[in-house]
mmCIF file of C-alpha atoms in Angstrom:
data_model
loop_
_atom_site.group_PDB
_atom_site.id
_atom_site.type_symbol
_atom_site.label_atom_id
_atom_site.label_comp_id
_atom_site.label_asym_id
_atom_site.label_seq_id
_atom_site.Cartn_x
_atom_site.Cartn_y
_atom_site.Cartn_z
ATOM 1 C CA MET A 1 174.669 147.374 106.865
ATOM 2 C CA LYS A 2 171.740 146.501 104.678
ATOM 3 C CA LYS A 3 173.465 143.300 103.530
ATOM 4 C CA LEU A 4 174.202 142.276 107.097
ATOM 5 C CA LEU A 5 170.589 142.799 108.161
ATOM 6 C CA PHE A 6 169.377 140.803 105.177
ATOM 7 C CA LYS A 7 171.765 137.920 106.087
ATOM 8 C CA ILE A 8 170.559 137.892 109.702
ATOM 9 C CA ILE A 9 166.892 137.859 108.706
ATOM 10 C CA ARG A 10 167.514 135.156 106.136
ATOM 11 C CA HIS A 11 169.443 133.060 108.642
ATOM 12 C CA HIS A 12 166.673 133.188 111.276
ATOM 13 C CA LYS A 13 163.798 132.728 108.856
ATOM 14 C CA ASN A 14 162.138 129.323 108.839
ATOM 15 C CA LYS A 15 163.392 127.565 105.739
ATOM 16 C CA ARG A 16 160.344 125.276 105.506
ATOM 17 C CA TYR A 17 157.491 126.366 103.311
ATOM 18 C CA GLY A 18 153.864 125.306 103.735
ATOM 19 C CA PHE A 19 152.263 123.460 106.648
ATOM 20 C CA THR A 20 153.982 121.448 109.330
ATOM 21 C CA PHE A 21 153.160 117.754 109.616
ATOM 22 C CA LEU A 22 150.920 118.356 112.639
ATOM 23 C CA GLU A 23 148.969 121.098 110.865
ATOM 24 C CA SER A 24 148.541 118.905 107.788
ATOM 25 C CA MET A 25 147.243 115.973 109.848
ATOM 26 C CA THR A 26 144.807 118.227 111.724
ATOM 27 C CA VAL A 27 143.364 119.606 108.485
ATOM 28 C CA LEU A 28 143.160 116.092 107.013
ATOM 29 C CA CYS A 29 141.313 114.737 110.073
ATOM 30 C CA VAL A 30 138.821 117.610 110.214
ATOM 31 C CA THR A 31 138.137 117.335 106.468
ATOM 32 C CA SER A 32 137.654 113.560 106.745
ATOM 33 C CA VAL A 33 135.194 113.887 109.621
ATOM 34 C CA VAL A 34 133.141 116.516 107.774
ATOM 35 C CA LEU A 35 133.034 114.420 104.591
ATOM 36 C CA LEU A 36 132.037 111.265 106.487
ATOM 37 C CA LEU A 37 129.229 113.097 108.274
ATOM 38 C CA LEU A 38 127.928 114.476 104.978
ATOM 39 C CA ILE A 39 128.104 111.116 103.207
ATOM 40 C CA PHE A 40 126.369 109.177 105.988
ATOM 41 C CA GLY A 41 123.794 111.927 106.538
ATOM 42 C CA ILE A 42 122.848 111.932 102.864
ATOM 43 C CA HIS A 43 122.805 108.127 102.799
ATOM 44 C CA ILE A 44 120.429 107.914 105.759
ATOM 45 C CA PHE A 45 118.140 110.601 104.293
ATOM 46 C CA ASN A 46 118.083 108.801 100.927
ATOM 47 C CA GLN A 47 117.371 105.481 102.663
ATOM 48 C CA PHE A 48 114.204 106.913 104.221
ATOM 49 C CA GLN A 49 113.023 108.137 100.813
ATOM 50 C CA ILE A 50 113.827 104.759 99.232
ATOM 51 C CA ASN A 51 111.877 102.988 101.995
ATOM 52 C CA GLU A 52 108.864 105.210 101.303
ATOM 53 C CA LYS A 53 109.005 104.456 97.573
ATOM 54 C CA LEU A 54 109.234 100.738 98.341
ATOM 55 C CA PHE A 55 106.222 101.043 100.631
ATOM 56 C CA TRP A 56 104.134 102.778 97.959
ATOM 57 C CA ASN A 57 105.117 100.158 95.364
ATOM 58 C CA THR A 58 104.243 97.318 97.746
ATOM 59 C CA PHE A 59 100.975 99.009 98.695
ATOM 60 C CA ASP A 60 100.058 99.435 95.021
ATOM 61 C CA GLU A 61 100.825 95.777 94.216
ATOM 62 C CA THR A 62 98.832 94.546 97.214
ATOM 63 C CA TRP A 63 95.944 96.894 96.413
ATOM 64 C CA ASN A 64 95.757 95.664 92.808
ATOM 65 C CA HIS A 65 96.035 92.030 93.932
ATOM 66 C CA SER A 66 93.166 92.603 96.385
ATOM 67 C CA LEU A 67 91.019 94.146 93.626
ATOM 68 C CA VAL A 68 91.587 91.102 91.417
ATOM 69 C CA LEU A 69 90.876 88.761 94.338
ATOM 70 C CA ALA A 70 87.603 90.560 95.136
ATOM 71 C CA ARG A 71 86.387 90.356 91.532
ATOM 72 C CA ASN A 72 87.544 86.805 90.809
ATOM 73 C CA ASP A 73 86.401 85.234 94.092
ATOM 74 C CA ASN A 74 83.289 87.415 94.362
ATOM 75 C CA THR A 75 84.206 88.420 97.902
ATOM 76 C CA SER A 76 84.839 91.702 99.637
ATOM 77 C CA VAL A 77 88.253 92.694 100.975
ATOM 78 C CA ASN A 78 88.622 94.781 104.115
ATOM 79 C CA VAL A 79 91.520 97.257 104.204
ATOM 80 C CA ALA A 80 92.559 98.724 107.565
ATOM 81 C CA PHE A 81 95.097 101.533 107.970
ATOM 82 C CA TYR A 82 96.742 101.660 111.406
ATOM 83 C CA PRO A 83 98.740 104.781 112.390
ATOM 84 C CA ASN A 84 102.526 104.294 112.706
ATOM 85 C CA ASP A 85 102.187 100.613 111.993
ATOM 86 C CA GLU A 86 100.744 98.849 108.987
ATOM 87 C CA VAL A 87 98.053 98.467 106.355
ATOM 88 C CA VAL A 88 96.180 95.164 106.564
ATOM 89 C CA PHE A 89 94.245 93.626 103.661
ATOM 90 C CA LYS A 90 91.996 90.720 104.647
ATOM 91 C CA SER A 91 89.226 88.620 103.208
ATOM 92 C CA PHE A 92 87.509 85.337 104.001
ATOM 93 C CA ASN A 93 85.526 83.427 101.409
ATOM 94 C CA HIS A 94 84.514 79.767 101.165
ATOM 95 C CA GLY A 95 87.163 78.640 103.627
ATOM 96 C CA LYS A 96 89.947 80.591 101.919
ATOM 97 C CA ARG A 97 91.514 83.207 104.119
ATOM 98 C CA TYR A 98 93.480 86.065 102.607
ATOM 99 C CA ARG A 99 95.576 88.348 104.774
ATOM 100 C CA LYS A 100 98.366 90.591 103.562
ATOM 101 C CA THR A 101 100.163 93.130 105.733
ATOM 102 C CA VAL A 102 102.167 96.048 104.374
ATOM 103 C CA GLN A 103 104.462 97.598 107.007
ATOM 104 C CA MET A 104 104.789 101.374 107.017
ATOM 105 C CA PRO A 105 108.361 102.671 106.953
ATOM 106 C CA HIS A 106 109.714 104.824 109.761
ATOM 107 C CA GLY A 107 108.535 108.413 109.302
ATOM 108 C CA LEU A 108 105.387 107.622 107.277
ATOM 109 C CA SER A 109 102.028 107.237 108.962
ATOM 110 C CA VAL A 110 98.329 107.725 108.434
ATOM 111 C CA VAL A 111 96.897 110.590 110.465
ATOM 112 C CA LYS A 112 94.206 108.396 112.043
ATOM 113 C CA ARG A 113 92.846 104.873 111.737
ATOM 114 C CA TYR A 114 90.958 104.273 108.499
ATOM 115 C CA GLU A 115 88.975 101.296 107.326
ATOM 116 C CA MET A 116 87.546 100.690 103.888
ATOM 117 C CA ASN A 117 85.967 97.907 101.929
ATOM 118 C CA ILE A 118 86.624 96.692 98.393
ATOM 119 C CA SER A 119 83.302 95.240 97.211
ATOM 120 C CA GLU A 120 82.798 91.975 95.327
ATOM 121 C CA LYS A 121 82.708 93.993 92.099
ATOM 122 C CA GLY A 122 85.906 95.886 92.911
ATOM 123 C CA TYR A 123 84.230 99.150 93.863
ATOM 124 C CA VAL A 124 85.470 101.359 96.677
ATOM 125 C CA LYS A 125 83.564 104.144 98.391
ATOM 126 C CA PRO A 126 85.182 107.471 97.428
ATOM 127 C CA GLN A 127 87.238 108.776 100.318
ATOM 128 C CA THR A 128 90.567 110.345 101.189
ATOM 129 C CA VAL A 129 93.219 108.852 103.458
ATOM 130 C CA TYR A 130 95.582 111.419 104.959
ATOM 131 C CA TRP A 131 99.233 110.456 105.377
ATOM 132 C CA LYS A 132 102.083 112.387 106.971
ATOM 133 C CA SER A 133 105.719 111.898 106.007
ATOM 134 C CA SER A 134 108.307 113.312 108.368
ATOM 135 C CA ASN A 135 111.034 112.067 105.992
ATOM 136 C CA THR A 136 110.023 114.308 103.092
ATOM 137 C CA ASN A 137 108.104 116.836 105.220
ATOM 138 C CA GLU A 138 104.974 116.311 103.113
ATOM 139 C CA ARG A 139 101.346 115.418 103.579
ATOM 140 C CA VAL A 140 100.034 112.805 101.164
ATOM 141 C CA LEU A 141 96.356 112.765 100.269
ATOM 142 C CA GLN A 142 95.486 109.309 98.991
ATOM 143 C CA LYS A 143 92.224 109.818 97.114
ATOM 144 C CA PHE A 144 90.217 106.689 96.365
ATOM 145 C CA GLN A 145 87.849 107.229 93.468
ATOM 146 C CA LEU A 146 84.511 105.691 92.668
ATOM 147 C CA GLY A 147 84.676 102.937 90.098
ATOM 148 C CA TRP A 148 87.103 100.055 89.839
ATOM 149 C CA GLY A 149 88.998 100.934 92.992
ATOM 150 C CA THR A 150 91.485 103.382 91.583
ATOM 151 C CA TYR A 151 93.323 105.918 93.688
ATOM 152 C CA ARG A 152 95.879 108.662 93.299
ATOM 153 C CA ASN A 153 98.342 110.250 95.687
ATOM 154 C CA GLU A 154 98.630 114.018 95.914
ATOM 155 C CA LYS A 155 101.514 115.529 97.864
ATOM 156 C CA GLU A 156 101.479 118.822 99.751
ATOM 157 C CA ASN A 157 104.308 120.476 101.658
ATOM 158 C CA LEU A 158 103.776 120.813 105.392
#
């Protein structure tokens, strides 16, 4: 009797092991969608951080160029910070007009409008410009120091 029962169970048992084709395709599709979302999400997040680094590098180059221009041409340079938009460096001396605009990346902005002046000698009044980055969830304090127009950026978590 035991042998007969074993034969019947063995005969009716599904002889295929593992997943069916439909189950395998479903798991493959779900896994692919999750991986694609993770890859593109990380890529977009990294792109915002890269854009911020590019902005700070461009700002630094333009700032240093403006310092050299002020000293060499013996003219002052006006720097205006516009929220959610741009930083504009401009000067006018002896018929030569200098204007350089640095666009802010999406997610980085000054808290309010600031304006400062780089003197003919390259000096800048000490002050702090407050930035907010929604990309990195940080506040950046850009501290301009007295003497030769240097500055440093300090980051704080929001």
